[in-house]
mmCIF file of C-alpha atoms in Angstrom:
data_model
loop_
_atom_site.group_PDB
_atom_site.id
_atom_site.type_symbol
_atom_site.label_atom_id
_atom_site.label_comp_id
_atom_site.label_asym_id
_atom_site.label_seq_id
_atom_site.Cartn_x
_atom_site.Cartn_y
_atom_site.Cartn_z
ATOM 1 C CA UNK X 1133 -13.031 -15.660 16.122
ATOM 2 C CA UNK X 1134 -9.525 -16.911 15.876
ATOM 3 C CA UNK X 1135 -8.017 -20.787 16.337
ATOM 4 C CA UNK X 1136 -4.511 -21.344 16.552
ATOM 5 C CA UNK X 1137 -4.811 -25.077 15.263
ATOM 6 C CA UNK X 1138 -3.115 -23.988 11.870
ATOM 7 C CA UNK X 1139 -0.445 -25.828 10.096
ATOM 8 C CA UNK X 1140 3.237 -24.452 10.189
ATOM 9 C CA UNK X 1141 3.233 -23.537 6.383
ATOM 10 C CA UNK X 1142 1.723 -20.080 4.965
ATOM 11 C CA UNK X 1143 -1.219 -21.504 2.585
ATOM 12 C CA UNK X 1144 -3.788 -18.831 0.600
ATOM 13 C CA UNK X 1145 -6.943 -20.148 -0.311
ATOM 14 C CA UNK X 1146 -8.707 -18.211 -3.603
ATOM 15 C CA UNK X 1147 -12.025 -17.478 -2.625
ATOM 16 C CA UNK X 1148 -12.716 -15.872 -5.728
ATOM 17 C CA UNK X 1149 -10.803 -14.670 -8.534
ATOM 18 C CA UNK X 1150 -12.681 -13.097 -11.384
ATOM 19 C CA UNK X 1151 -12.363 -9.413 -12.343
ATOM 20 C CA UNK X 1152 -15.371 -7.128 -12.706
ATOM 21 C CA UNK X 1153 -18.589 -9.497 -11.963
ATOM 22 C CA UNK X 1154 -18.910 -13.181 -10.919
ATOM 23 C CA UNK X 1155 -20.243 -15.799 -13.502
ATOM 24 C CA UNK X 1156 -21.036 -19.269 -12.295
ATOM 25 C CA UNK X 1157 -18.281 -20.788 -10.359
ATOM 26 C CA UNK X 1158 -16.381 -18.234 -10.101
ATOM 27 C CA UNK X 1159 -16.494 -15.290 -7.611
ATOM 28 C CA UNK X 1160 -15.282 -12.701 -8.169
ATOM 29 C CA UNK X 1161 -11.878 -11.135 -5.915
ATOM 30 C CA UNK X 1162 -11.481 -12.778 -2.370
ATOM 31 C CA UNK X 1163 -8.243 -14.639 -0.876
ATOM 32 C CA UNK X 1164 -7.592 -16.506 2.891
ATOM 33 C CA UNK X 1165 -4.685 -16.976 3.804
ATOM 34 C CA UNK X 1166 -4.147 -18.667 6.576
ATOM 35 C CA UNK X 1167 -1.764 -17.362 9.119
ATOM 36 C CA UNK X 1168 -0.133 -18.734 12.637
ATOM 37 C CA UNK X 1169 -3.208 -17.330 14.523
ATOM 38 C CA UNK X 1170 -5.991 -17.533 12.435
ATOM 39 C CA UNK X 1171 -6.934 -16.982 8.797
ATOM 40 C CA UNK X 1172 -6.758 -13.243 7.287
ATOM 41 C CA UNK X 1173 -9.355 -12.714 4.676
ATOM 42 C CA UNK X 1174 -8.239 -10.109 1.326
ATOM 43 C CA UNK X 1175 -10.943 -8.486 0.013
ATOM 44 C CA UNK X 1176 -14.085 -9.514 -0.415
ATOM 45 C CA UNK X 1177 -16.281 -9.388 -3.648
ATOM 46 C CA UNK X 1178 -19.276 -10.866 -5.216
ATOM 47 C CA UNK X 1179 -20.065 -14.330 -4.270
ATOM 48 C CA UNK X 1180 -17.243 -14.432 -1.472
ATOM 49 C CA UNK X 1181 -18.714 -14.095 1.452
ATOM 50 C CA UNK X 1182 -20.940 -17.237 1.398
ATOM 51 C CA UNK X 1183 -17.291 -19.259 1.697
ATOM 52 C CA UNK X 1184 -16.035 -16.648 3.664
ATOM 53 C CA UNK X 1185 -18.798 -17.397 6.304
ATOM 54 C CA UNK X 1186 -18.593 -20.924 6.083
ATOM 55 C CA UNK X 1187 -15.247 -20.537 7.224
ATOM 56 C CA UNK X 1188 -16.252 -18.157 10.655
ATOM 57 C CA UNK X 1189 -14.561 -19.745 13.434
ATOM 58 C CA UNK X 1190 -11.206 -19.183 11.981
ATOM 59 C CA UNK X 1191 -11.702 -15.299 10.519
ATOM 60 C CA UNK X 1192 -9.113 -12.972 12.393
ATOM 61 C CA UNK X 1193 -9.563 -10.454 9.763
ATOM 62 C CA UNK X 1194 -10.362 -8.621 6.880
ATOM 63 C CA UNK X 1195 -8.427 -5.964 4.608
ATOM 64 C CA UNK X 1196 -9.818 -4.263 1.490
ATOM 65 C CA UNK X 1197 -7.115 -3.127 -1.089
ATOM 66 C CA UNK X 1198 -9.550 -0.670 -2.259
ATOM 67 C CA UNK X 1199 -13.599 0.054 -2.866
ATOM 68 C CA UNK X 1200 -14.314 -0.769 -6.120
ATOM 69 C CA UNK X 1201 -17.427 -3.511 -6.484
ATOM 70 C CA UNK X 1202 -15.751 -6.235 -7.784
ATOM 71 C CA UNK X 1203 -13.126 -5.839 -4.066
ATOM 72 C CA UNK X 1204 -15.383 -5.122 -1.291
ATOM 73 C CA UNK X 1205 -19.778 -5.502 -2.142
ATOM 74 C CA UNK X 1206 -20.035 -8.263 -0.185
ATOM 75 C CA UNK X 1207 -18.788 -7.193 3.199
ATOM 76 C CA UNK X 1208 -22.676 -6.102 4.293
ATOM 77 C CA UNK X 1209 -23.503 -9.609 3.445
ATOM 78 C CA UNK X 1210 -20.746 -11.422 5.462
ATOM 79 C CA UNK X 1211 -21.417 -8.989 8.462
ATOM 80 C CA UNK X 1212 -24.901 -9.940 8.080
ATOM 81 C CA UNK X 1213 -24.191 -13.570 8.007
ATOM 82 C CA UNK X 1214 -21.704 -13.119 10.664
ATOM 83 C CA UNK X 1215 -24.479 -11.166 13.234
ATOM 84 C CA UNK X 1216 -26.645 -14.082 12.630
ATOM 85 C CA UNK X 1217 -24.879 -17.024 13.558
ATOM 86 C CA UNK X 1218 -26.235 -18.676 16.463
ATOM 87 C CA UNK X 1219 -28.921 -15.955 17.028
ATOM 88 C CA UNK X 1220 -32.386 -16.574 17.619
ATOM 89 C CA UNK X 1221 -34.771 -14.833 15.578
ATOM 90 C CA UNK X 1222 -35.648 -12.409 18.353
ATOM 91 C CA UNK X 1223 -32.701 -12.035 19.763
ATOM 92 C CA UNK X 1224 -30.965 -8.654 18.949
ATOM 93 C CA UNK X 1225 -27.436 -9.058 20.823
ATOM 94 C CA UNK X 1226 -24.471 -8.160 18.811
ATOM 95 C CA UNK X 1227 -21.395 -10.481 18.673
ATOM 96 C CA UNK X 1228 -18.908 -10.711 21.364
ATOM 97 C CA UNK X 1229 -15.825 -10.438 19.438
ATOM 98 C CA UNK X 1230 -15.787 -8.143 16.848
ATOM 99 C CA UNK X 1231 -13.742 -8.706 13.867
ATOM 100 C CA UNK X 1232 -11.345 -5.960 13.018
ATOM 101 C CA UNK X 1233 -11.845 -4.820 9.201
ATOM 102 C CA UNK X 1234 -9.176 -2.684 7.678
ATOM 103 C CA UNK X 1235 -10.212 -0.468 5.051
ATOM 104 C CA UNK X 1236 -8.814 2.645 2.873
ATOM 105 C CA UNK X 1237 -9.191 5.997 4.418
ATOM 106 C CA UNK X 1238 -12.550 7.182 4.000
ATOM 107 C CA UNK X 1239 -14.172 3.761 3.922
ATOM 108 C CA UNK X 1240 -15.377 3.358 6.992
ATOM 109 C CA UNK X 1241 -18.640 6.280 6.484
ATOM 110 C CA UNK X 1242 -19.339 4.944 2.951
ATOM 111 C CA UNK X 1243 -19.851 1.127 4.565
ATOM 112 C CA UNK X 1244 -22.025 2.647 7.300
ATOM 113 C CA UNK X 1245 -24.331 4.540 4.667
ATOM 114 C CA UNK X 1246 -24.126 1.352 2.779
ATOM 115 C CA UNK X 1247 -25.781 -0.639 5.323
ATOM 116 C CA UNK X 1248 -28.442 1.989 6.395
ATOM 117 C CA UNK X 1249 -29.844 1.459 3.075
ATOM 118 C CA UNK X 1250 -30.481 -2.250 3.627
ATOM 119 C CA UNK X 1251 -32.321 -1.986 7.118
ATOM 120 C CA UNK X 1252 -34.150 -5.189 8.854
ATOM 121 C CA UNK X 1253 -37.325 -2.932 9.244
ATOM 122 C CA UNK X 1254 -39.414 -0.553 7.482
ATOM 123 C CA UNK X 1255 -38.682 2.444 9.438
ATOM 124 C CA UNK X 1256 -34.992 2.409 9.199
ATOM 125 C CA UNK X 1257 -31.982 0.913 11.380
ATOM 126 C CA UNK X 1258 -32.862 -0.508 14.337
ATOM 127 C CA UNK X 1259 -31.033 -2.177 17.403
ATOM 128 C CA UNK X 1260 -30.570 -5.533 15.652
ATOM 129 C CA UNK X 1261 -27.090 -6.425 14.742
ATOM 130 C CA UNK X 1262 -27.748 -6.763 10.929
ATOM 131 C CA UNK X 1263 -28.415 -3.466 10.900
ATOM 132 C CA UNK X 1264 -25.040 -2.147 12.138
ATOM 133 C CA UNK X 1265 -22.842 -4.766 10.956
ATOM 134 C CA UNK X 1266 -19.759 -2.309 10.352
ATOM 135 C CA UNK X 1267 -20.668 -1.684 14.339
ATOM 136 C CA UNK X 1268 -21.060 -4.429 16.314
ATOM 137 C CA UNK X 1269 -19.429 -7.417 13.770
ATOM 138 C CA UNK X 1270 -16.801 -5.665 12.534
ATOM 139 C CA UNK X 1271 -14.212 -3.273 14.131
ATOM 140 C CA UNK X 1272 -13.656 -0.747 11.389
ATOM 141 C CA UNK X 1273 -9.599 0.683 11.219
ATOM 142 C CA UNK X 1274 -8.791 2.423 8.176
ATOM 143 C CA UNK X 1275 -5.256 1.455 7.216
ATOM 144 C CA UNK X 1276 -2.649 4.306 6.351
ATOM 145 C CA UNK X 1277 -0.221 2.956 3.659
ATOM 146 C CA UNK X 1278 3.211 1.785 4.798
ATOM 147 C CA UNK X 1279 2.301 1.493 8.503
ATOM 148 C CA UNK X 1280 2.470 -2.305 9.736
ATOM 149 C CA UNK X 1281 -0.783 -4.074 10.952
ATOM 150 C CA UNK X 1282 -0.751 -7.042 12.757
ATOM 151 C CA UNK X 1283 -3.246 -9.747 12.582
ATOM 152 C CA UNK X 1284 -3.124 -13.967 12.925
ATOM 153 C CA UNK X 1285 0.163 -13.616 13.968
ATOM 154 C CA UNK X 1286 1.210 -12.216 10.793
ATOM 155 C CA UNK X 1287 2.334 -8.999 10.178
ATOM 156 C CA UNK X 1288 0.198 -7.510 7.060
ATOM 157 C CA UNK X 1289 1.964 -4.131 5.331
ATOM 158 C CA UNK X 1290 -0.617 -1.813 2.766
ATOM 159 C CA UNK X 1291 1.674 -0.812 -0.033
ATOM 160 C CA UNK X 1292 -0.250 1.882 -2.682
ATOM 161 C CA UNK X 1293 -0.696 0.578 -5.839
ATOM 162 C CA UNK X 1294 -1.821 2.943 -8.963
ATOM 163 C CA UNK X 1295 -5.792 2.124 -9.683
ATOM 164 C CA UNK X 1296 -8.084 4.507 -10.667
ATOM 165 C CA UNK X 1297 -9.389 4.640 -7.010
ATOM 166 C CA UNK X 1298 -7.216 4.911 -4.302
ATOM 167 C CA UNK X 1299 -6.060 1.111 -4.146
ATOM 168 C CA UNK X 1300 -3.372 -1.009 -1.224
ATOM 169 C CA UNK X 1301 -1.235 -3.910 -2.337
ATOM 170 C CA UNK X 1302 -0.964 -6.007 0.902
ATOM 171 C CA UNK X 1303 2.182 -7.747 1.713
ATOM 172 C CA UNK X 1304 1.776 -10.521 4.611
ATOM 173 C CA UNK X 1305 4.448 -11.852 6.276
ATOM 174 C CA UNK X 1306 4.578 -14.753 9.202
ATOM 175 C CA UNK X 1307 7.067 -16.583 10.631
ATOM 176 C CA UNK X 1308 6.725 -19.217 7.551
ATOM 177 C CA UNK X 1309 6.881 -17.121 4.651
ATOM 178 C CA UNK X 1310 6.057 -14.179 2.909
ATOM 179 C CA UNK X 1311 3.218 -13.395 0.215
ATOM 180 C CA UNK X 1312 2.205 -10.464 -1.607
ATOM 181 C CA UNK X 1313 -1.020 -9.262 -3.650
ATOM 182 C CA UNK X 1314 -1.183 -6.951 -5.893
ATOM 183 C CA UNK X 1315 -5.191 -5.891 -5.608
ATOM 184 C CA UNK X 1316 -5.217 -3.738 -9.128
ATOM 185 C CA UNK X 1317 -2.832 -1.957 -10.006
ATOM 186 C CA UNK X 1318 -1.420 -0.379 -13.318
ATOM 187 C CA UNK X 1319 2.863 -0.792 -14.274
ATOM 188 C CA UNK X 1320 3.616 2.754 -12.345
ATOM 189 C CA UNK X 1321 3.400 1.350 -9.008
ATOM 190 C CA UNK X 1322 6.737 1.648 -6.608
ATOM 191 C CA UNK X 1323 6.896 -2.596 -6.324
ATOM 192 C CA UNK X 1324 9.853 -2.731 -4.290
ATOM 193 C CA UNK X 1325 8.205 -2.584 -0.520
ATOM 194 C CA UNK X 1326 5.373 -5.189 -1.620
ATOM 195 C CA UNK X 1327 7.424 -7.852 -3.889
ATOM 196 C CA UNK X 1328 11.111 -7.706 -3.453
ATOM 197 C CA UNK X 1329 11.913 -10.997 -2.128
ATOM 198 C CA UNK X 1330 8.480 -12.787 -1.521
ATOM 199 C CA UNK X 1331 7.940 -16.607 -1.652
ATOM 200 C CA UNK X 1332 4.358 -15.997 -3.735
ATOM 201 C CA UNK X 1333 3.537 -13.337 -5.699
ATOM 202 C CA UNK X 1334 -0.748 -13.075 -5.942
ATOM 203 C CA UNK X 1335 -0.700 -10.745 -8.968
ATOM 204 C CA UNK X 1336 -3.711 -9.728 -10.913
ATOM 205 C CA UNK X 1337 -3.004 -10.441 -15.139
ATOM 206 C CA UNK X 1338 -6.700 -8.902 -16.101
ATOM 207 C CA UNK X 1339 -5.449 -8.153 -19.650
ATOM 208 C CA UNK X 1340 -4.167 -9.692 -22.925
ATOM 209 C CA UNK X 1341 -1.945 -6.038 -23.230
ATOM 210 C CA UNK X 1342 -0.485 -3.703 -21.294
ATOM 211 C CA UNK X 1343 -2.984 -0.778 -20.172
ATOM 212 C CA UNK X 1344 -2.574 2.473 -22.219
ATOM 213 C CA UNK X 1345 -5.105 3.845 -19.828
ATOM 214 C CA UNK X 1346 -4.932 5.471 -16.639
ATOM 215 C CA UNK X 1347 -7.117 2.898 -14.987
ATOM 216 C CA UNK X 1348 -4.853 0.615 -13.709
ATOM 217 C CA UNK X 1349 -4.183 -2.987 -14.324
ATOM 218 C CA UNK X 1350 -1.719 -5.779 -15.385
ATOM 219 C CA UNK X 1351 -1.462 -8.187 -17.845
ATOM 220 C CA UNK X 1352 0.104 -11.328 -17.713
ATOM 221 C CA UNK X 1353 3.727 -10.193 -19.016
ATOM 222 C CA UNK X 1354 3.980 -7.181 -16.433
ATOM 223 C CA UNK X 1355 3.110 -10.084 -13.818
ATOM 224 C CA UNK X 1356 5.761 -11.929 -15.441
ATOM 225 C CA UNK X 1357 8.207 -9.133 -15.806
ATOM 226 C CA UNK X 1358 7.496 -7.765 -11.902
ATOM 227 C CA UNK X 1359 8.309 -11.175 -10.195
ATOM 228 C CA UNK X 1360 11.601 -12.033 -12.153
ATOM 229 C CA UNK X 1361 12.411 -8.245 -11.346
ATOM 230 C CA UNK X 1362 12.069 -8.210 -7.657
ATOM 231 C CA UNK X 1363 12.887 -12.356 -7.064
ATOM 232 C CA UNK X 1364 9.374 -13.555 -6.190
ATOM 233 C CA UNK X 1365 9.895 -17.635 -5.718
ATOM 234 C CA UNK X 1366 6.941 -18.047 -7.219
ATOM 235 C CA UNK X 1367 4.131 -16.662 -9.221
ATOM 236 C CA UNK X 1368 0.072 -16.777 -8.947
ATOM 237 C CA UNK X 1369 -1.662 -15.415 -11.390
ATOM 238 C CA UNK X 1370 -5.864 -14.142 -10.531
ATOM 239 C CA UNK X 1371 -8.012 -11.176 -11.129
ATOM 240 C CA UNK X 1372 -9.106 -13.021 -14.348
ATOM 241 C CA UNK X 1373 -11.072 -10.732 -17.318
ATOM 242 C CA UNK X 1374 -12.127 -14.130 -18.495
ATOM 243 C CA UNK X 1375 -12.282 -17.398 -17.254
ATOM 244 C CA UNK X 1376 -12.138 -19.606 -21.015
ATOM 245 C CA UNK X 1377 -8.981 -22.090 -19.767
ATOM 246 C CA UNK X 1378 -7.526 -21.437 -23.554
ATOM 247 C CA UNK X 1379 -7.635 -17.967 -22.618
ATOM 248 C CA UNK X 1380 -6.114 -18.300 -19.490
ATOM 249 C CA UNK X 1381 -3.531 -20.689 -20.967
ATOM 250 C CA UNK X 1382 -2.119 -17.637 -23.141
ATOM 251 C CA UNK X 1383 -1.750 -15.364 -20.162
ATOM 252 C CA UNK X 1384 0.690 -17.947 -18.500
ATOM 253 C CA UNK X 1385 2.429 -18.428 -21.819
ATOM 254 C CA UNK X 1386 3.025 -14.629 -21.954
ATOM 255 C CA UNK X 1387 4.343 -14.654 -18.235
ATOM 256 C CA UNK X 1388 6.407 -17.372 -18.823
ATOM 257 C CA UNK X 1389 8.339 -15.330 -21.414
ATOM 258 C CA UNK X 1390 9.632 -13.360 -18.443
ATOM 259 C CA UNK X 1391 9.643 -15.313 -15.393
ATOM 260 C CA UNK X 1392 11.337 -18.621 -15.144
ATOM 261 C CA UNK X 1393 9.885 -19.552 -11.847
ATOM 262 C CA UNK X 1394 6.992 -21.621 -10.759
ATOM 263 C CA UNK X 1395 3.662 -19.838 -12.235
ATOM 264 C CA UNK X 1396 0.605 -20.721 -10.911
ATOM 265 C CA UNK X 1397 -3.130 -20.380 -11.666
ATOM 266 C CA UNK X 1398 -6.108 -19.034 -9.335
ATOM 267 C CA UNK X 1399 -9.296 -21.200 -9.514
ATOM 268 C CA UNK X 1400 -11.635 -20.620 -7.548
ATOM 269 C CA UNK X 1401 -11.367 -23.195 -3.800
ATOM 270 C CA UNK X 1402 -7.885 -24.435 -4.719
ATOM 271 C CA UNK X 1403 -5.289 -23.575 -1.667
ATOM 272 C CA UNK X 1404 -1.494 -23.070 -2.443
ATOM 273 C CA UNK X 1405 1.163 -24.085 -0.303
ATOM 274 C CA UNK X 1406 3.156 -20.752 -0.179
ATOM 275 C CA UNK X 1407 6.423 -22.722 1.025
ATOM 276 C CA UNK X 1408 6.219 -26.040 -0.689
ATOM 277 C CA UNK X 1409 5.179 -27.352 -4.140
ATOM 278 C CA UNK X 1410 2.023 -29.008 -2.981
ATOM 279 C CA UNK X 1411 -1.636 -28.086 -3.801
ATOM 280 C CA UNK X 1412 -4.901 -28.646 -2.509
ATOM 281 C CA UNK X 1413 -7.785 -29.243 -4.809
#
């Protein structure tokens, strides 16, 4: 499921962007950017995968930065959507092309287990595709931190991040530029290998203050802060705690204090031009 008919610029698409649960409009974590080879989807929460699946003939692949809700619950419904394009109702024959789905270690049985409790039938998982989606539609690899994947023609790196589960950063890099996302993270995190030097920074700024917990998260200064520290050319902020535009105002005010370079703001279907000023509404 890959076309090569991409422009030459790196562009990222926000699915979704809202931390913890959707609301109306607004899904909740799930980015696309499109590569040279196809488009690479990053995570994949509530609400995504209807866009996600609209968007089928271009999917190369998926990576999960970690397995809380809010990153990966709709995965069973995009394989499911996925195993049913262009099937007839009786027919049970699983997808050609599988599309490979990178996940953190120990992933890969809890999807499975996931999906058997969702079967088509009464009596349990049959031979249809639906019912083995993490079989026959996806390809399941889980990642190991700091070892290079390639995917699209991009080469996509799983930094750790410090989250209260065990949580990747992904930095992507293609021919046209470079972008990095955070997934969740808390301050601790070693930055350097993700950020230093990346055109966009996609950093979560889920709080009005910095965490005093040990669950792990950002706010809007430490985004601010981390991409004037390691040069980031530009800054997107996402993984929003609230969606109220006066509240989200503040949190690029208090980023701005840091970072003197162009700050942007996810919404949900707006694509940014990682290499140029332009965007797409």
């Amino acid at each position: 499921m890959t076309t090569t008919d991409h422009d030459a610029d790196l562009r990222l698409t926000v699915l979704g962007c809202r931390a913890g649960m959707p609301e109306p409009g607004w899904p909740s974590s799930g980015y696309l950017v499109h590569a040279p080879d196809g488009a690479i989807l990053l995570d994949c929460g509530p609400g995504v995968a209807a866009k996600a699946a609209a968007r089928a003939a271009e999917l190369s692949a998926v990576f999960i930065s970690h397995m809380h809700t809010d990153h990966c619950l709709d995965l069973l419904i995009l394989g499911k959507a996925l195993a049913l394009r262009g099937l007839d109702a009786d027919d049970t024959t699983a997808p050609e092309t599988r599309i490979p789905l990178y996940v953190p270690p120990g992933a890969a049985t809890t999807l499975r287990r996931f999906n058997e409790l969702f079967p088509l039938g009464t009596d349990g998982p049959g031979a249809h595709p639906t019912d083995h989606v993490f079989r026959d539609v996806f390809d399941v690899v889980e990642y190991e931190p700091l070892r290079p994947i390639r995917a699209a023609g991009a080469t996509v790196l799983p930094v750790p991040m410090a989250h209260r589960q065990p949580c990747c950063g992904f930095r992507v890099t293609t021919p046209h530029g470079t972008l990095a996302y955070t997934g969740d993270t808390g301050p601790g995190s070693a930055f350097e290998p993700l950020v230093a030097g990346v055109d966009l920074l996609v950093a979560e700024a889920t709080l009005d203050q910095p965490d005093r917990t040990r669950h792990g998260h950002l706010c809007a200064a430490e985004a601010g802060q981390l991409a004037a520290r390691f040069g980031a050319r530009a800054l997107l902020l996402t993984h929003w705690a609230y969606t109220d535009r006066a509240w989200i105002d503040a949190q690029v005010e208090r980023a701005r204090e840091h970072y003197r370079g162009r700050i942007d703001v996810a919404v949900p279907d707006h694509t940014f031009h990682v290499d140029t000023d332009t965007q797409e509404h």
